[in-house]
Amino acid sequence: MTTPTYTRADFQTDQEVRWCPGCGDYTILASVQNFMAEMGLPKEKIVFVSGIGCSSRFPYYMNTYGMHTIHGRAPAIATGLAASRPDLSVWVVTGDGDALSIGGNHLIHALRRNINIKILLFNNQIYGLTKGQYSPTSELGKRTKSSPMGAIDWPFNPVALALGAEATFVARTLDMDRPLTQKILERAYRHQGAAFIEIYQNCNVFNDKAFIELTGKEERVHNRIDLRHGEPIVFGPDQVKAVVLRDGRAQVVDRASVDPAEILVHDETRPDPTIAFALAQLSHGPHGPTPIGIFRDAPRATYERLMADQIVDAQQRSGAGDLAALLRSGGTWEVE
Amino acid sequence: MSDTTATVNDESEQQTQTAELDRVVIRLAGDSGDGMQVAGSRFTDASAAFGNDLATLPSFPAEIRAPAGTLPGVSSFQVQIADFDILTAGDQPDVLVAMNPAALKANLADLRQGGTLIVNTEAFNERNLAKAGYESNPLEDGSLEGYRVIKVPMESLTKEAVKDSGVKGRDVLRSKNFFALGLLAWLFHRPQEPTLQWVEQKFASRPEVVKANVSAFKAGYNFGVTTEATKVTYLVKPAHLPPGTYTNVTGNTALAWGLIAAAHAAKLPLFYGSYPITPASDILHELARRKNFGVRTFQAEDEIAAVGATIGAAFGGALAVTGTSGPGLALKSEGISLAVMTELPMVIVDVQRGGPSTGLPTKPEQTDLLFALYGRHGESPLPVLAAASPSDAFDVAIEAARIALKYMTPVLLLSDNLIANGSEPWRLPAIEDLPDISVPFATEPNGPDGRFMPYLRDVHTFARPWAIPGTPGLEHRLGGLEKEAITGNVSYDPANHQLMTDSRAWKIANIASDIAPVEVEGDDDASLLVLGWGSTLGSIRAAARRARNRGHKVATAHLRYLNPFPENLEDVLRSFEMILVPELNTGQLRRLLRAEYLIDSEGLNKVAGVPFKVAEVEDKILEMLKR
């Protein structure tokens, strides 16, 4: 089969995009469409499944197969599709409320099963479509319409949650960083199994500048820790900061103060997620030094492969199903 | 086969006479760990092999092992065998086997006066009597007068029988159900072979267990022969059933096989997404064993994920099915609405149980009918079908799939705990007679400029095309937001929402023209019609037959289609002076009939977690006919 040649326009639909002007979702949509065009995957093989929320309008704007479903359930629906159709490339688009609040159960189970679906979680730390209530990733003390005295819910750290569910691919990127997003999308696509990508996404209407410490010109150089496989984890102006493992956790230190051998070398492929989890705990939310990039890309058998293997195995052992024999399998008698 | 077993062939049996019965009801009762379901099933299969017609009614506690010896821990299995076509498992046992005092106490009231009682005397010790709440031993205080009591020291006889088998310790007494079964085999002239063969296959990997169970079974049989446990043994001759190959099948198994057959007939792979729930789990178990048919079973993290995965599989082009019971159906409600909106084909099985809430998980009710029809938000109609007996579940599963695929709609299939776990002989259908229910996927654009219109409906069925991912040029987006007619684009237009609401309703209503009319059975010149649906079929038909035998005229009819109703239903209802609707709910079908046709009917309603006795329905029929 020849690889189709596409441009971004091939993935655009005739539907008017209805996010608020200035929304981070526009940039993510452009990154995804560009990535799809470059990947050259036949677009009839691509399916976008979403739940409910601003981000979940995404499938309407992708000229592929798609389903905009119900709140929180996209991973479950995508699981049924991917399990029965391993030939498809199935993508889930979700948000912090959709994936982590109402749909939390489906998210962790999809990740632990390692079903071949790619989950893009647009994290804007707020409920946008219902007009501005705090979300499961809003910071403690966040004042919103539903938390006028400040939120008292301890927030989730989505990357840590995914690693806790032993997801085999976990990454974080920023809506504005299109090259990094496209690179991570490609890696996620090539990964066999479930991929979880947290995308910090600015909601300029209800939670503007939530990620300013990682995106602002002044701030980002101090706070953005770029994870690169096989390289020591260093960051900051002139890379004066480093990450080490001490006292059972990851810590930021002055690079000059440590033996270079002590600096943690990033390894995405570690079978054990413990160190990736420690990295995820460097920041609890987009504040202060925060790792960006691929935390983990470790292989494990995929759910749909194990399922298909069992079918082949059963057919080899018992032969292809014989309906007449099935109906007689409980013993029969003849009446003349 | 029948004649040889009836012949007296052992000297010691010469004192024993054989009486012929046309039917008999036997109930085995014991602790939930006593193996009563196994013993009952084995007796049933031996009777099936012998050629009787039969029907079974298992009853067990929701707890896996309730405290031993207590009333809540009692498990029982009732079977009626007959030399004619019977319709139910019987109202009253003629024979009761009680393995302990609790089993006696829980079941004695049901035993027919003068019936035979077989008791395991050694379980009637002080401790067990106290646990069952007996102040004195009923075996000694005269309270069992009026019954024919066969006292058997079953435990010491079993121990003696299995002493050379290699089975040790507590496992020794586990064979006592086979002792009881052996005694019943003698008492009712059952062939021994089916049971012995089953034991050898079932426990093939544990030869000591085979030996113990076979020894206990033979000891029970010989106990009857040598002690002349009763003066009379019984013979129920084979029934005259229509010729064919028969098997004995439970409703859950038949339903699972029906789904496999439907996938075969639709030329589609079967996907079954489910979360374990009593009494539907056996459908999942059976399908999970059948992967060689290409069946994909998905044990989901919850009921919502189960219906979600089923929707995903339907989008992908599978014959997609989810199964549950009432509490799970409640959780699936939002997902089913999405299936209504996206107009994807799937079957949702609800094996009804006692409710509300956790209710009576192992008991039958018909209380989800209105929930099945209306338990969704918005105007979201879908077809509702009900199985009427264990073997009928096979046919209804295929019919539900046919409607789902042809009309691109979720279909709700109602079973209940009585059908699910009950069994009956089933004359096997010929595979080549299965209907072709395949529906072609869309492969070409259907709109102007080579565009695909996912909501351009078929002019006859109003079904929208089914275009599955992987089909070039037909890329489209479905979703829960209201769809514009034809294009499927999101639309908030008032006129469009009215049109789509009406289209969805009309599509389902129109199915009435594509289903079998309701048939009247019995006397069509009768003044009374007894109308039912679901598992009450047997009780209703048997009651009507008894009333006819008393010289009355009665007609019956049974609904497989609860939504839409068959087109001729109104005419049928109007042709009778009186209508009786027996239901295991508070009158849900009756309410639907009144709403639909402004026709009143009388209810016979029971919500006790047990099926109708034939006599209850018969009494009501006779009462109405006296007016």
mmCIF file of C-alpha atoms in Angstrom, chain A residues 19-134:
data_model
loop_
_atom_site.group_PDB
_atom_site.id
_atom_site.type_symbol
_atom_site.label_atom_id
_atom_site.label_comp_id
_atom_site.label_asym_id
_atom_site.label_seq_id
_atom_site.Cartn_x
_atom_site.Cartn_y
_atom_site.Cartn_z
ATOM 1 C CA TRP A 19 -13.827 27.511 20.602
ATOM 2 C CA CYS A 20 -13.385 30.972 22.146
ATOM 3 C CA PRO A 21 -10.975 33.218 20.262
ATOM 4 C CA GLY A 22 -7.505 32.785 21.735
ATOM 5 C CA CYS A 23 -8.219 29.322 23.166
ATOM 6 C CA GLY A 24 -5.249 26.979 23.412
ATOM 7 C CA ASP A 25 -7.320 24.302 21.683
ATOM 8 C CA TYR A 26 -6.767 25.968 18.304
ATOM 9 C CA THR A 27 -3.026 25.438 18.556
ATOM 10 C CA ILE A 28 -3.438 21.836 19.618
ATOM 11 C CA LEU A 29 -5.817 21.211 16.709
ATOM 12 C CA ALA A 30 -3.244 22.637 14.306
ATOM 13 C CA SER A 31 -0.510 20.460 15.840
ATOM 14 C CA VAL A 32 -2.637 17.325 15.528
ATOM 15 C CA GLN A 33 -3.682 18.085 11.949
ATOM 16 C CA ASN A 34 -0.084 18.778 10.964
ATOM 17 C CA PHE A 35 1.077 15.603 12.627
ATOM 18 C CA MET A 36 -1.605 13.535 10.903
ATOM 19 C CA ALA A 37 -0.678 14.978 7.519
ATOM 20 C CA GLU A 38 2.977 14.187 8.087
ATOM 21 C CA MET A 39 2.349 10.690 9.401
ATOM 22 C CA GLY A 40 0.643 9.715 6.166
ATOM 23 C CA LEU A 41 -1.697 7.313 7.910
ATOM 24 C CA PRO A 42 -4.768 6.679 5.701
ATOM 25 C CA LYS A 43 -7.353 8.956 7.226
ATOM 26 C CA GLU A 44 -10.116 6.379 7.012
ATOM 27 C CA LYS A 45 -8.108 4.350 9.520
ATOM 28 C CA ILE A 46 -8.115 7.143 12.091
ATOM 29 C CA VAL A 47 -10.847 7.596 14.702
ATOM 30 C CA PHE A 48 -11.142 10.398 17.232
ATOM 31 C CA VAL A 49 -13.342 9.697 20.249
ATOM 32 C CA SER A 50 -14.148 12.332 22.826
ATOM 33 C CA GLY A 51 -16.334 12.841 25.869
ATOM 34 C CA ILE A 52 -17.910 16.106 26.963
ATOM 35 C CA GLY A 53 -16.314 19.490 27.490
ATOM 36 C CA CYS A 54 -14.629 22.154 25.382
ATOM 37 C CA SER A 55 -11.852 19.824 24.254
ATOM 38 C CA SER A 56 -14.354 17.126 23.331
ATOM 39 C CA ARG A 57 -15.648 19.121 20.356
ATOM 40 C CA PHE A 58 -12.362 18.133 18.752
ATOM 41 C CA PRO A 59 -13.638 15.209 16.589
ATOM 42 C CA TYR A 60 -16.045 17.532 14.740
ATOM 43 C CA TYR A 61 -13.030 19.433 13.409
ATOM 44 C CA MET A 62 -11.021 16.410 12.276
ATOM 45 C CA ASN A 63 -11.856 15.000 8.852
ATOM 46 C CA THR A 64 -11.477 11.403 10.014
ATOM 47 C CA TYR A 65 -13.929 9.004 11.596
ATOM 48 C CA GLY A 66 -15.020 10.272 14.979
ATOM 49 C CA MET A 67 -17.479 10.153 17.843
ATOM 50 C CA HIS A 68 -18.340 12.864 20.337
ATOM 51 C CA THR A 69 -19.775 10.780 23.147
ATOM 52 C CA ILE A 70 -20.846 11.297 26.745
ATOM 53 C CA HIS A 71 -19.146 12.746 29.768
ATOM 54 C CA GLY A 72 -16.121 10.773 30.880
ATOM 55 C CA ARG A 73 -16.807 7.665 28.808
ATOM 56 C CA ALA A 74 -14.556 8.209 25.790
ATOM 57 C CA PRO A 75 -11.846 5.778 26.992
ATOM 58 C CA ALA A 76 -14.484 3.038 27.430
ATOM 59 C CA ILE A 77 -15.989 3.607 23.992
ATOM 60 C CA ALA A 78 -12.523 3.793 22.425
ATOM 61 C CA THR A 79 -11.611 0.551 24.218
ATOM 62 C CA GLY A 80 -14.508 -1.327 22.608
ATOM 63 C CA LEU A 81 -13.581 0.060 19.215
ATOM 64 C CA ALA A 82 -9.849 -0.640 19.526
ATOM 65 C CA ALA A 83 -10.393 -4.120 20.969
ATOM 66 C CA SER A 84 -12.672 -5.139 18.108
ATOM 67 C CA ARG A 85 -10.755 -3.277 15.379
ATOM 68 C CA PRO A 86 -6.997 -3.538 15.976
ATOM 69 C CA ASP A 87 -6.432 -2.223 12.436
ATOM 70 C CA LEU A 88 -7.551 1.297 13.417
ATOM 71 C CA SER A 89 -5.631 4.156 15.001
ATOM 72 C CA VAL A 90 -7.872 5.296 17.843
ATOM 73 C CA TRP A 91 -7.372 8.652 19.575
ATOM 74 C CA VAL A 92 -9.174 9.963 22.632
ATOM 75 C CA VAL A 93 -9.484 13.681 23.252
ATOM 76 C CA THR A 94 -10.491 14.629 26.764
ATOM 77 C CA GLY A 95 -10.136 17.308 29.401
ATOM 78 C CA ASP A 96 -9.300 17.512 33.085
ATOM 79 C CA GLY A 97 -12.939 17.323 34.164
ATOM 80 C CA ASP A 98 -13.905 14.661 31.624
ATOM 81 C CA ALA A 99 -10.938 12.342 32.198
ATOM 82 C CA LEU A 100 -10.114 12.894 35.847
ATOM 83 C CA SER A 101 -13.466 13.583 37.472
ATOM 84 C CA ILE A 102 -16.478 11.871 35.908
ATOM 85 C CA GLY A 103 -14.372 9.496 33.794
ATOM 86 C CA GLY A 104 -11.540 8.714 36.197
ATOM 87 C CA ASN A 105 -12.383 5.050 36.385
ATOM 88 C CA HIS A 106 -12.312 4.480 32.632
ATOM 89 C CA LEU A 107 -9.025 6.354 32.293
ATOM 90 C CA ILE A 108 -7.078 4.253 34.782
ATOM 91 C CA HIS A 109 -8.519 0.985 33.454
ATOM 92 C CA ALA A 110 -7.700 1.843 29.838
ATOM 93 C CA LEU A 111 -4.140 2.640 30.921
ATOM 94 C CA ARG A 112 -3.608 -0.493 32.979
ATOM 95 C CA ARG A 113 -4.970 -2.709 30.199
ATOM 96 C CA ASN A 114 -2.583 -1.101 27.737
ATOM 97 C CA ILE A 115 -5.235 -1.008 25.038
ATOM 98 C CA ASN A 116 -3.921 0.653 21.896
ATOM 99 C CA ILE A 117 -5.553 4.071 22.278
ATOM 100 C CA LYS A 118 -3.852 7.452 22.420
ATOM 101 C CA ILE A 119 -5.295 9.751 25.068
ATOM 102 C CA LEU A 120 -4.791 13.503 24.718
ATOM 103 C CA LEU A 121 -5.788 15.190 27.971
ATOM 104 C CA PHE A 122 -6.212 18.944 27.520
ATOM 105 C CA ASN A 123 -5.568 20.212 31.028
ATOM 106 C CA ASN A 124 -6.715 23.803 31.569
ATOM 107 C CA GLN A 125 -7.356 23.346 35.288
ATOM 108 C CA ILE A 126 -10.923 24.660 35.004
ATOM 109 C CA TYR A 127 -14.416 23.701 33.814
ATOM 110 C CA GLY A 128 -14.850 25.816 30.718
ATOM 111 C CA LEU A 129 -18.024 24.552 29.054
ATOM 112 C CA THR A 130 -20.020 24.904 32.274
ATOM 113 C CA LYS A 131 -18.529 28.372 32.688
ATOM 114 C CA GLY A 132 -15.815 28.343 35.228
ATOM 115 C CA GLN A 133 -16.098 25.919 38.162
ATOM 116 C CA TYR A 134 -12.907 24.486 39.700
#
